[in-house]
Short mmCIF file of C-alpha atoms in Angstrom, two decimals:
data_model
loop_
_atom_site.label_atom_id
_atom_site.label_comp_id
_atom_site.label_asym_id
_atom_site.label_seq_id
_atom_site.Cartn_x
_atom_site.Cartn_y
_atom_site.Cartn_z
CA MET A 1 -35.09 -2.56 -4.07
CA LYS A 2 -36.27 -6.32 -4.14
CA PHE A 3 -32.77 -7.44 -3.24
CA CYS A 4 -32.43 -4.89 -0.42
CA LYS A 5 -35.75 -6.04 1.00
CA ASN A 6 -34.76 -9.59 0.89
CA LEU A 7 -31.42 -9.02 2.34
CA GLN A 8 -33.02 -7.16 5.29
CA ARG A 9 -35.44 -10.01 5.79
CA VAL A 10 -32.75 -12.55 6.13
CA VAL A 11 -30.51 -10.25 8.25
CA ASP A 12 -33.54 -9.66 10.61
CA VAL A 13 -34.00 -13.45 11.23
CA SER A 14 -30.42 -14.46 11.36
CA ASP A 15 -28.14 -14.65 14.45
CA PRO A 16 -27.55 -10.99 15.57
CA GLU A 17 -23.84 -11.97 15.92
CA TRP A 18 -23.73 -12.14 12.11
CA ALA A 19 -24.80 -8.46 11.68
CA PRO A 20 -21.22 -7.05 11.06
CA PHE A 21 -20.55 -9.77 8.46
CA TRP A 22 -23.06 -9.18 5.89
CA VAL A 23 -21.86 -7.35 2.71
CA ASN A 24 -22.40 -3.66 3.38
CA TYR A 25 -24.63 -2.82 0.37
CA LYS A 26 -25.70 0.46 1.60
CA MET A 27 -22.18 1.75 2.09
CA LEU A 28 -21.17 0.62 -1.40
CA LYS A 29 -24.13 2.33 -2.86
CA LYS A 30 -23.22 5.54 -0.91
CA ILE A 31 -19.70 5.41 -2.37
CA ILE A 32 -21.14 4.88 -6.03
CA ASN A 33 -23.32 7.96 -5.56
CA GLU A 34 -20.08 9.97 -4.79
CA ILE A 35 -18.44 9.05 -7.98
CA PRO A 36 -18.54 12.28 -10.26
CA THR A 37 -20.45 11.36 -13.46
CA ASP A 38 -18.72 14.15 -15.48
CA VAL A 39 -15.28 12.40 -15.10
CA SER A 40 -16.33 8.82 -14.87
CA ALA A 41 -17.18 8.07 -18.56
CA PRO A 42 -14.46 5.66 -19.87
CA PRO A 43 -12.63 5.87 -23.26
CA PRO A 44 -14.27 3.73 -25.94
CA SER A 45 -12.03 0.71 -25.37
CA SER A 46 -12.18 0.85 -21.52
CA THR A 47 -13.02 -2.25 -19.65
CA LEU A 48 -11.78 -3.79 -16.45
CA THR A 49 -9.78 -6.65 -18.08
CA PRO A 50 -9.20 -10.02 -16.35
CA THR A 51 -6.50 -8.86 -14.00
CA PRO A 52 -6.69 -8.47 -10.27
CA PRO A 53 -9.98 -6.39 -10.06
CA HIS A 54 -8.59 -3.94 -7.48
CA VAL A 55 -5.87 -2.96 -10.06
CA LEU A 56 -7.66 -0.27 -11.84
CA PRO A 57 -7.07 1.21 -15.32
CA SER A 58 -5.24 4.54 -15.10
CA HIS A 59 -8.23 6.58 -15.92
CA MET A 60 -10.19 5.04 -13.03
CA ASN A 61 -7.35 5.38 -10.66
CA GLN A 62 -7.59 9.13 -11.07
CA VAL A 63 -11.03 9.36 -9.54
CA PRO A 64 -10.80 8.98 -5.74
CA ALA A 65 -14.38 7.60 -5.32
CA GLU A 66 -13.60 4.81 -7.81
CA VAL A 67 -10.56 3.92 -5.79
CA ALA A 68 -12.48 4.04 -2.58
CA PHE A 69 -15.22 1.91 -4.04
CA PHE A 70 -13.04 -1.00 -5.10
CA LYS A 71 -10.77 -0.79 -2.02
CA PHE A 72 -13.99 -1.21 0.07
CA LEU A 73 -15.34 -3.89 -2.27
CA VAL A 74 -12.23 -6.05 -1.96
CA ALA A 75 -12.32 -5.58 1.84
CA GLU A 76 -15.93 -6.65 1.97
CA LEU A 77 -15.04 -9.65 -0.10
CA GLN A 78 -12.33 -10.68 2.25
CA LYS A 79 -14.57 -10.05 5.35
CA CYS A 80 -17.45 -12.24 3.91
CA GLY A 81 -15.06 -15.05 2.98
CA SER A 82 -13.44 -15.10 6.43
CA PHE A 83 -16.88 -15.19 8.12
CA PHE A 84 -18.15 -17.92 5.88
CA ALA A 85 -15.07 -20.10 6.59
CA ASP A 86 -15.28 -19.69 10.27
CA ALA A 87 -19.14 -20.32 10.40
CA LEU A 88 -18.59 -23.32 8.22
CA SER A 89 -15.99 -24.77 10.57
CA GLN A 90 -18.17 -24.34 13.62
CA TYR A 91 -21.05 -26.06 11.83
CA GLU A 92 -18.82 -29.02 10.88
CA ILE A 93 -18.14 -29.45 14.57
CA ARG A 94 -21.83 -29.34 15.53
CA HIS A 95 -22.56 -31.75 12.68
CA LYS A 96 -20.12 -34.34 13.94
CA ARG A 97 -21.48 -33.92 17.50
CA LEU A 98 -25.00 -34.58 16.34
CA GLN A 99 -23.91 -37.62 14.49
CA GLN A 100 -22.11 -38.87 17.61
CA SER A 101 -25.12 -38.21 19.74
CA PHE A 102 -27.40 -40.17 17.40
CA GLY A 103 -24.95 -43.13 17.52
CA HIS A 104 -24.84 -42.97 21.37
CA CYS A 105 -28.56 -42.92 21.78
CA ALA A 106 -29.19 -45.73 19.35
CA THR A 107 -26.42 -48.04 20.80
CA ASN A 108 -26.52 -47.15 24.51
CA PRO A 109 -30.13 -46.57 25.37
CA GLY A 110 -29.78 -47.38 29.02
CA ALA A 111 -26.91 -45.11 29.51
CA GLN A 112 -28.81 -41.85 29.21
CA MET A 113 -29.45 -39.48 32.06
CA VAL A 114 -32.74 -38.27 30.44
CA GLU A 115 -35.73 -40.29 29.43
CA ASN A 116 -36.81 -38.31 26.37
CA ARG A 117 -33.52 -38.54 24.65
CA TRP A 118 -34.92 -38.81 21.12
CA SER A 119 -37.21 -35.77 21.59
CA LEU A 120 -34.25 -33.66 22.83
CA LEU A 121 -32.05 -34.86 19.88
CA SER A 122 -34.86 -34.12 17.54
CA LYS A 123 -34.86 -30.51 18.71
CA SER A 124 -31.19 -30.19 18.33
CA VAL A 125 -31.21 -31.56 14.74
CA HIS A 126 -34.08 -29.36 13.79
CA SER A 127 -32.25 -26.30 15.25
CA PHE A 128 -29.06 -27.21 13.45
CA TYR A 129 -30.93 -27.67 10.03
CA LYS A 130 -32.43 -24.16 10.44
CA ASP A 131 -29.01 -22.72 11.03
CA LEU A 132 -27.50 -24.56 7.90
CA LEU A 133 -30.24 -23.00 5.78
CA LEU A 134 -29.46 -19.54 7.20
CA LEU A 135 -25.76 -19.96 6.28
CA GLU A 136 -26.85 -21.00 2.84
CA SER A 137 -28.89 -17.79 2.70
CA TYR A 138 -25.75 -15.84 3.74
CA ALA A 139 -23.84 -17.43 0.74
CA LEU A 140 -26.64 -16.72 -1.64
CA MET A 141 -27.20 -13.16 -0.48
CA THR A 142 -23.28 -12.50 -0.54
CA TYR A 143 -22.81 -13.63 -3.99
CA CYS A 144 -25.85 -11.81 -5.27
CA GLY A 145 -24.96 -8.64 -3.37
CA PHE A 146 -21.64 -8.38 -5.18
CA CYS A 147 -23.36 -8.96 -8.53
CA LYS A 148 -25.96 -6.29 -7.87
CA ILE A 149 -23.56 -3.64 -6.61
CA LEU A 150 -21.17 -4.05 -9.53
CA LYS A 151 -24.06 -3.98 -11.91
CA LYS A 152 -25.09 -0.61 -10.32
CA HIS A 153 -21.47 0.63 -10.31
CA ASP A 154 -21.33 0.01 -14.15
CA LYS A 155 -24.69 1.43 -14.87
CA VAL A 156 -23.68 4.69 -13.10
CA THR A 157 -20.14 5.08 -14.33
CA GLY A 158 -20.24 3.54 -17.70
CA HIS A 159 -17.33 1.31 -16.98
CA THR A 160 -17.49 -2.42 -17.56
CA THR A 161 -16.10 -3.95 -14.37
CA LYS A 162 -18.66 -6.55 -13.29
CA GLU A 163 -17.76 -9.66 -15.21
CA ALA A 164 -13.96 -9.33 -14.61
CA PHE A 165 -14.48 -8.83 -10.76
CA ILE A 166 -17.01 -11.70 -10.49
CA THR A 167 -14.87 -13.99 -12.51
CA ASN A 168 -11.53 -13.31 -10.80
CA LYS A 169 -12.58 -12.67 -7.24
CA VAL A 170 -16.20 -13.61 -6.39
CA ALA A 171 -16.55 -16.83 -8.40
CA PRO A 172 -13.55 -18.58 -6.60
CA ALA A 173 -14.72 -17.46 -3.17
CA ASN A 174 -15.73 -20.07 -0.64
CA PHE A 175 -19.30 -18.90 -0.25
CA ASN A 176 -19.68 -19.66 -3.99
CA ASN A 177 -18.23 -23.12 -3.77
CA TYR A 178 -19.65 -25.03 -0.86
CA ASP A 179 -20.80 -28.21 -2.63
CA THR A 180 -18.54 -30.54 -0.64
CA SER A 181 -19.27 -28.95 2.73
CA LEU A 182 -22.52 -27.02 3.50
CA LEU A 183 -24.73 -28.89 1.03
CA ILE A 184 -23.51 -32.26 2.27
CA MET A 185 -24.30 -31.23 5.80
CA ILE A 186 -27.83 -30.07 4.85
CA GLN A 187 -28.54 -33.41 3.09
CA GLU A 188 -27.08 -35.41 5.91
CA THR A 189 -28.99 -33.43 8.57
CA LYS A 190 -32.23 -34.04 6.80
CA SER A 191 -31.63 -37.69 6.73
CA LEU A 192 -30.73 -37.69 10.48
CA TYR A 193 -33.85 -35.97 11.26
CA ALA A 194 -35.78 -38.72 9.52
CA LYS A 195 -33.83 -41.37 11.52
CA VAL A 196 -34.62 -39.48 14.81
CA GLY A 197 -38.28 -39.15 13.77
CA SER A 198 -38.44 -42.96 13.38
CA GLU A 199 -37.14 -43.41 16.89
CA LEU A 200 -39.60 -40.96 18.15
CA THR A 201 -42.42 -42.86 16.55
CA LEU A 202 -41.21 -46.21 18.12
CA THR A 203 -40.75 -44.78 21.55
CA GLN A 204 -43.95 -42.55 21.56
CA GLU A 205 -41.85 -39.67 22.77
CA ARG A 206 -43.58 -36.33 21.80
CA CYS A 207 -42.05 -33.28 20.26
CA ASP A 208 -44.81 -30.75 19.74
CA ASP A 209 -42.90 -27.61 19.59
CA HIS A 210 -41.42 -27.97 16.07
CA LYS A 211 -44.26 -26.14 14.33
CA ASP A 212 -42.73 -22.70 14.64
CA THR A 213 -39.41 -23.95 13.54
CA GLU A 214 -40.92 -25.61 10.56
CA VAL A 215 -42.68 -22.44 9.62
CA PHE A 216 -39.40 -20.64 9.88
CA ILE A 217 -37.55 -23.19 7.71
CA ASP A 218 -40.19 -22.94 5.00
CA MET A 219 -39.77 -19.19 4.99
CA ILE A 220 -35.93 -19.45 4.58
CA GLN A 221 -36.22 -22.05 1.98
CA SER A 222 -38.59 -19.79 0.13
CA ILE A 223 -36.12 -16.88 0.35
CA ASN A 224 -33.18 -19.00 -0.68
CA SER A 225 -35.16 -20.14 -3.72
CA GLN A 226 -36.04 -16.55 -4.81
CA ILE A 227 -32.47 -15.33 -4.38
CA GLY A 228 -31.18 -18.47 -6.18
CA GLU A 229 -33.25 -17.46 -9.22
CA ASP A 230 -31.86 -13.99 -8.99
CA VAL A 231 -28.26 -15.46 -9.02
CA LYS A 232 -29.10 -17.60 -11.99
CA LEU A 233 -30.38 -14.62 -13.77
CA GLU A 234 -27.18 -12.65 -12.89
CA GLN A 235 -25.06 -15.46 -14.22
CA SER A 236 -27.11 -15.71 -17.38
CA LEU A 237 -26.25 -12.06 -18.10
CA MET A 238 -22.50 -12.79 -18.00
CA SER A 239 -20.63 -13.72 -21.11
CA PRO A 240 -21.95 -16.72 -23.07
CA ASN A 241 -19.08 -18.98 -22.23
CA ARG A 242 -19.39 -18.40 -18.45
CA SER A 243 -23.21 -18.87 -18.58
CA ASN A 244 -22.84 -22.24 -20.37
CA SER A 245 -20.12 -23.28 -18.10
CA ASN A 246 -22.24 -22.52 -15.02
CA SER A 247 -25.20 -24.33 -16.51
CA ASN A 248 -23.22 -27.45 -17.24
CA SER A 249 -21.69 -27.55 -13.79
CA ASN A 250 -25.12 -27.22 -12.04
CA SER A 251 -27.11 -29.67 -14.18
CA ASN A 252 -26.88 -32.76 -11.92
CA SER A 253 -26.22 -31.24 -8.64
CA ASN A 254 -29.56 -30.41 -6.93
CA ILE A 255 -29.49 -31.49 -3.35
CA ASN A 256 -32.80 -33.40 -3.73
CA SER A 257 -31.36 -35.45 -6.59
CA ASN A 258 -30.57 -39.08 -6.10
CA SER A 259 -27.67 -38.85 -8.60
CA ASN A 260 -24.19 -39.63 -7.30
CA SER A 261 -22.69 -36.91 -9.55
CA ASN A 262 -19.66 -35.03 -8.04
CA SER A 263 -20.29 -32.00 -10.24
CA LYS A 264 -20.16 -28.70 -8.43
CA ARG A 265 -23.47 -27.13 -7.45
CA LYS A 266 -23.53 -23.37 -7.18
CA PHE A 267 -26.69 -21.53 -6.05
CA ASP A 268 -29.25 -24.07 -7.02
CA PRO A 269 -31.23 -24.14 -3.84
CA HIS A 270 -32.92 -27.28 -2.78
CA ASN A 271 -36.72 -27.29 -2.28
#
């Protein structure tokens, strides 16, 4: 219930255009509830082994609701991955444009058509930073959503499918591996905002309408932190080898760290 509430909170404050691209958690739950419990109990040795997770063991293939669940699950994974890639590509263009705008304002102060150039650029950077955090929320919620729904599936059916599906399909997905893209843009946008803020102080240009945006940003960061803790918990419940591997890969990769480590950072939200 807590995850559903957090998911709905983020969906409500995100761009309405994103609505069709969130993982359809409710539909997946509905399909699970349609799996007949009297035939879903697996043989003693039954697990979903590390093969492509949509290739089900024969006893699961005989249950239409099981087939429907994994078919829909794979389709949702593809949908979420495609959306994240498209959104990231668009944000990379915006990020480059903001960097160019800053350079133009700094090197050609007399060539601007508007007097309050730093104030306007500050608003743009602030807005972009908010959007980047929301995309991180999308990544966190999507990963966590797949973990939660597979956990529910296994609890209802008695099968063991979660770890194989997460390992083979979800872990390699782009929304679980964005350390060289989204997180870099978040850090660089924070730095850019500080630079623009310095220029605002020098020019005495005012920008008083950031308070609402700052409150919104604080809220999203809080949600990301909460969901990040949920993801860490889900990862810790996986096999010991996988948990230790995740722990080692994340140890030096917090976005607020001054380290130059290139280790991957997965779901360790910055503060």
